[in-house]
């Protein structure tokens, strides 16, 4: 689902994110594709088109997330919400080690699962960018 986002809003969102996907940390300048503006809470679920609900997002993360807000992990009766870049701190939920994103919380685990952060190609790409100093080595 899409809603008009002005050029000004898009630039402000990209700048706030330092040109990187706010979920998987991929820098846009190393991507073949233009990044997307994600509604953290999708329009389908009542989210609005406002800076407080928008995130800079690579196409892979945006495609994997879709309009979802969370997923099931081990308990089929409990939905675990995804990481919210507007209200959560990345390092509280994740850790980046040699290109692989590890989780600290169930929110991180749910996000990694559905966003498919750790597909082999994505790990290798992230590892190369880390080695080149283009993605921070968070610990
Ligand atoms: Zn991403």
PDB file of C-alpha atoms and ligand atoms in Angstrom:
ATOM      1  CA  UNK A   1       0.000   0.000   0.000  1.00  0.00           C
ATOM      2  CA  UNK A   2       1.392   3.402  -0.804  1.00  0.00           C
ATOM      3  CA  UNK A   3       0.566   6.970   0.015  1.00  0.00           C
ATOM      4  CA  UNK A   4       2.186  10.103  -1.328  1.00  0.00           C
ATOM      5  CA  UNK A   5       5.431  11.033   0.382  1.00  0.00           C
ATOM      6  CA  UNK A   6       6.858  14.397  -0.603  1.00  0.00           C
ATOM      7  CA  UNK A   7      10.395  14.850  -1.863  1.00  0.00           C
ATOM      8  CA  UNK A   8      11.103  16.859   1.292  1.00  0.00           C
ATOM      9  CA  UNK A   9       9.882  14.034   3.548  1.00  0.00           C
ATOM     10  CA  UNK A  10      11.888  11.451   1.604  1.00  0.00           C
ATOM     11  CA  UNK A  11      15.084  13.490   1.921  1.00  0.00           C
ATOM     12  CA  UNK A  12      14.520  14.082   5.640  1.00  0.00           C
ATOM     13  CA  UNK A  13      13.955  10.359   6.219  1.00  0.00           C
ATOM     14  CA  UNK A  14      17.057   9.375   4.213  1.00  0.00           C
ATOM     15  CA  UNK A  15      19.174  11.915   6.068  1.00  0.00           C
ATOM     16  CA  UNK A  16      17.882  10.809   9.478  1.00  0.00           C
ATOM     17  CA  UNK A  17      18.912   7.245   8.555  1.00  0.00           C
ATOM     18  CA  UNK A  18      22.324   8.321   7.236  1.00  0.00           C
ATOM     19  CA  UNK A  19      21.357   6.767   3.914  1.00  0.00           C
ATOM     20  CA  UNK A  20      21.181   3.267   5.413  1.00  0.00           C
ATOM     21  CA  UNK A  21      18.374   0.773   5.818  1.00  0.00           C
ATOM     22  CA  UNK A  22      17.125   1.269   9.354  1.00  0.00           C
ATOM     23  CA  UNK A  23      16.498  -2.450   9.699  1.00  0.00           C
ATOM     24  CA  UNK A  24      19.487  -4.296   8.165  1.00  0.00           C
ATOM     25  CA  UNK A  25      21.964  -1.347   8.041  1.00  0.00           C
ATOM     26  CA  UNK A  26      22.669  -1.698   4.304  1.00  0.00           C
ATOM     27  CA  UNK A  27      23.931   1.634   2.896  1.00  0.00           C
ATOM     28  CA  UNK A  28      21.881   2.772  -0.094  1.00  0.00           C
ATOM     29  CA  UNK A  29      24.980   3.913  -1.986  1.00  0.00           C
ATOM     30  CA  UNK A  30      26.043   0.254  -2.335  1.00  0.00           C
ATOM     31  CA  UNK A  31      22.648  -0.902  -3.490  1.00  0.00           C
ATOM     32  CA  UNK A  32      21.629  -1.252  -7.111  1.00  0.00           C
ATOM     33  CA  UNK A  33      18.143  -0.096  -6.205  1.00  0.00           C
ATOM     34  CA  UNK A  34      16.631   3.028  -4.704  1.00  0.00           C
ATOM     35  CA  UNK A  35      15.556   2.537  -1.116  1.00  0.00           C
ATOM     36  CA  UNK A  36      11.943   2.592  -0.035  1.00  0.00           C
ATOM     37  CA  UNK A  37      10.099   4.572   2.589  1.00  0.00           C
ATOM     38  CA  UNK A  38       8.527   2.067   4.949  1.00  0.00           C
ATOM     39  CA  UNK A  39       5.434   2.690   7.028  1.00  0.00           C
ATOM     40  CA  UNK A  40       6.605   1.088  10.291  1.00  0.00           C
ATOM     41  CA  UNK A  41       2.960   0.543  11.229  1.00  0.00           C
ATOM     42  CA  UNK A  42       1.476  -0.120   7.820  1.00  0.00           C
ATOM     43  CA  UNK A  43      -1.437   1.896   6.498  1.00  0.00           C
ATOM     44  CA  UNK A  44      -3.436  -1.340   6.524  1.00  0.00           C
ATOM     45  CA  UNK A  45      -3.069  -1.456  10.313  1.00  0.00           C
ATOM     46  CA  UNK A  46      -3.804   2.210  10.934  1.00  0.00           C
ATOM     47  CA  UNK A  47      -0.329   3.671  10.544  1.00  0.00           C
ATOM     48  CA  UNK A  48      -0.093   7.177   9.171  1.00  0.00           C
ATOM     49  CA  UNK A  49       2.200   8.915   6.715  1.00  0.00           C
ATOM     50  CA  UNK A  50       4.161  10.955   9.222  1.00  0.00           C
ATOM     51  CA  UNK A  51       7.886  11.121   9.964  1.00  0.00           C
ATOM     52  CA  UNK A  52       7.264   9.357  13.285  1.00  0.00           C
ATOM     53  CA  UNK A  53       5.944   6.317  11.413  1.00  0.00           C
ATOM     54  CA  UNK A  54       8.281   6.259   8.430  1.00  0.00           C
ATOM     55  CA  UNK A  55      11.624   4.531   8.056  1.00  0.00           C
ATOM     56  CA  UNK A  56      14.299   4.314   5.391  1.00  0.00           C
ATOM     57  CA  UNK A  57      14.350   0.768   4.154  1.00  0.00           C
ATOM     58  CA  UNK A  58      16.107  -1.349   1.537  1.00  0.00           C
ATOM     59  CA  UNK A  59      13.911  -3.127  -0.971  1.00  0.00           C
ATOM     60  CA  UNK A  60      14.688  -6.550   0.458  1.00  0.00           C
ATOM     61  CA  UNK A  61      13.629  -5.644   3.992  1.00  0.00           C
ATOM     62  CA  UNK A  62      10.574  -3.784   2.733  1.00  0.00           C
ATOM     63  CA  UNK A  63       9.519  -6.671   0.530  1.00  0.00           C
ATOM     64  CA  UNK A  64       9.996  -9.250   3.292  1.00  0.00           C
ATOM     65  CA  UNK A  65       8.148  -7.126   5.840  1.00  0.00           C
ATOM     66  CA  UNK A  66       5.218  -6.218   3.624  1.00  0.00           C
ATOM     67  CA  UNK A  67       2.366  -4.954   5.776  1.00  0.00           C
ATOM     68  CA  UNK A  68       3.239  -7.313   8.656  1.00  0.00           C
ATOM     69  CA  UNK A  69       3.736  -5.953  12.165  1.00  0.00           C
ATOM     70  CA  UNK A  70       5.086  -9.095  13.804  1.00  0.00           C
ATOM     71  CA  UNK A  71       5.199 -12.868  13.733  1.00  0.00           C
ATOM     72  CA  UNK A  72       5.053 -16.029  15.800  1.00  0.00           C
ATOM     73  CA  UNK A  73       8.177 -17.640  17.184  1.00  0.00           C
ATOM     74  CA  UNK A  74       7.825 -20.668  19.444  1.00  0.00           C
ATOM     75  CA  UNK A  75       4.346 -19.996  20.802  1.00  0.00           C
ATOM     76  CA  UNK A  76       1.627 -20.078  18.132  1.00  0.00           C
ATOM     77  CA  UNK A  77      -0.662 -17.949  20.323  1.00  0.00           C
ATOM     78  CA  UNK A  78       1.689 -15.019  20.891  1.00  0.00           C
ATOM     79  CA  UNK A  79       2.586 -12.550  18.192  1.00  0.00           C
ATOM     80  CA  UNK A  80       5.962 -10.891  18.642  1.00  0.00           C
ATOM     81  CA  UNK A  81       6.159  -7.424  17.128  1.00  0.00           C
ATOM     82  CA  UNK A  82       8.984  -6.334  14.846  1.00  0.00           C
ATOM     83  CA  UNK A  83      11.770  -3.907  15.664  1.00  0.00           C
ATOM     84  CA  UNK A  84      10.506  -0.330  15.363  1.00  0.00           C
ATOM     85  CA  UNK A  85      13.267   2.059  14.271  1.00  0.00           C
ATOM     86  CA  UNK A  86      11.275   5.029  15.577  1.00  0.00           C
ATOM     87  CA  UNK A  87      10.924   3.800  19.149  1.00  0.00           C
ATOM     88  CA  UNK A  88      13.579   1.084  19.584  1.00  0.00           C
ATOM     89  CA  UNK A  89      17.374   1.229  19.643  1.00  0.00           C
ATOM     90  CA  UNK A  90      19.003  -1.119  17.107  1.00  0.00           C
ATOM     91  CA  UNK A  91      21.743  -2.202  19.527  1.00  0.00           C
ATOM     92  CA  UNK A  92      19.194  -3.163  22.194  1.00  0.00           C
ATOM     93  CA  UNK A  93      17.794  -5.800  19.859  1.00  0.00           C
ATOM     94  CA  UNK A  94      20.635  -6.788  17.537  1.00  0.00           C
ATOM     95  CA  UNK A  95      24.351  -7.301  17.263  1.00  0.00           C
ATOM     96  CA  UNK A  96      26.349  -7.319  14.040  1.00  0.00           C
ATOM     97  CA  UNK A  97      29.228  -9.784  13.985  1.00  0.00           C
ATOM     98  CA  UNK A  98      31.162 -10.518  10.806  1.00  0.00           C
ATOM     99  CA  UNK A  99      28.211  -9.642   8.627  1.00  0.00           C
ATOM    100  CA  UNK A 100      25.677 -11.705  10.543  1.00  0.00           C
ATOM    101  CA  UNK A 101      22.970  -9.990  12.585  1.00  0.00           C
ATOM    102  CA  UNK A 102      22.347 -11.728  15.910  1.00  0.00           C
ATOM    103  CA  UNK A 103      19.388 -11.021  18.172  1.00  0.00           C
ATOM    104  CA  UNK A 104      19.404  -9.923  21.809  1.00  0.00           C
ATOM    105  CA  UNK A 105      15.621  -9.980  22.221  1.00  0.00           C
ATOM    106  CA  UNK A 106      12.608 -11.845  20.897  1.00  0.00           C
ATOM    107  CA  UNK A 107      11.727  -8.673  18.983  1.00  0.00           C
ATOM    108  CA  UNK A 108      15.099  -8.954  17.275  1.00  0.00           C
ATOM    109  CA  UNK A 109      14.556 -12.658  16.656  1.00  0.00           C
ATOM    110  CA  UNK A 110      11.131 -12.068  15.088  1.00  0.00           C
ATOM    111  CA  UNK A 111      12.532  -9.305  12.880  1.00  0.00           C
ATOM    112  CA  UNK A 112      15.523 -11.362  11.717  1.00  0.00           C
ATOM    113  CA  UNK A 113      13.232 -14.277  10.880  1.00  0.00           C
ATOM    114  CA  UNK A 114      10.751 -12.409   8.703  1.00  0.00           C
ATOM    115  CA  UNK A 115      13.096  -9.810   7.207  1.00  0.00           C
ATOM    116  CA  UNK A 116      15.544 -12.637   6.383  1.00  0.00           C
ATOM    117  CA  UNK A 117      18.539 -10.612   7.537  1.00  0.00           C
ATOM    118  CA  UNK A 118      20.843 -13.595   7.483  1.00  0.00           C
ATOM    119  CA  UNK A 119      20.444 -15.068   4.043  1.00  0.00           C
ATOM    120  CA  UNK A 120      23.912 -16.076   2.840  1.00  0.00           C
ATOM    121  CA  UNK A 121      24.225 -13.363   0.186  1.00  0.00           C
ATOM    122  CA  UNK A 122      23.163 -10.664   2.634  1.00  0.00           C
ATOM    123  CA  UNK A 123      25.711 -11.809   5.240  1.00  0.00           C
ATOM    124  CA  UNK A 124      28.498 -11.856   2.657  1.00  0.00           C
ATOM    125  CA  UNK A 125      27.558  -8.409   1.363  1.00  0.00           C
ATOM    126  CA  UNK A 126      27.417  -6.982   4.895  1.00  0.00           C
ATOM    127  CA  UNK A 127      30.730  -8.642   5.796  1.00  0.00           C
ATOM    128  CA  UNK A 128      32.449  -7.066   2.796  1.00  0.00           C
ATOM    129  CA  UNK A 129      30.999  -3.652   3.637  1.00  0.00           C
ATOM    130  CA  UNK A 130      32.142  -4.024   7.252  1.00  0.00           C
ATOM    131  CA  UNK A 131      35.653  -4.936   6.133  1.00  0.00           C
ATOM    132  CA  UNK A 132      35.697  -1.818   3.964  1.00  0.00           C
ATOM    133  CA  UNK A 133      34.533   0.285   6.910  1.00  0.00           C
ATOM    134  CA  UNK A 134      31.207   1.137   5.292  1.00  0.00           C
ATOM    135  CA  UNK A 135      29.038  -0.447   7.998  1.00  0.00           C
ATOM    136  CA  UNK A 136      29.829   0.020  11.670  1.00  0.00           C
ATOM    137  CA  UNK A 137      31.054  -2.975  13.608  1.00  0.00           C
ATOM    138  CA  UNK A 138      28.605  -2.817  16.493  1.00  0.00           C
ATOM    139  CA  UNK A 139      29.431  -4.874  19.544  1.00  0.00           C
TER     140      UNK A 139
HETATM  141 ZN1  LIG B   1      17.313  -3.650   4.855  1.00  0.00          ZN
END
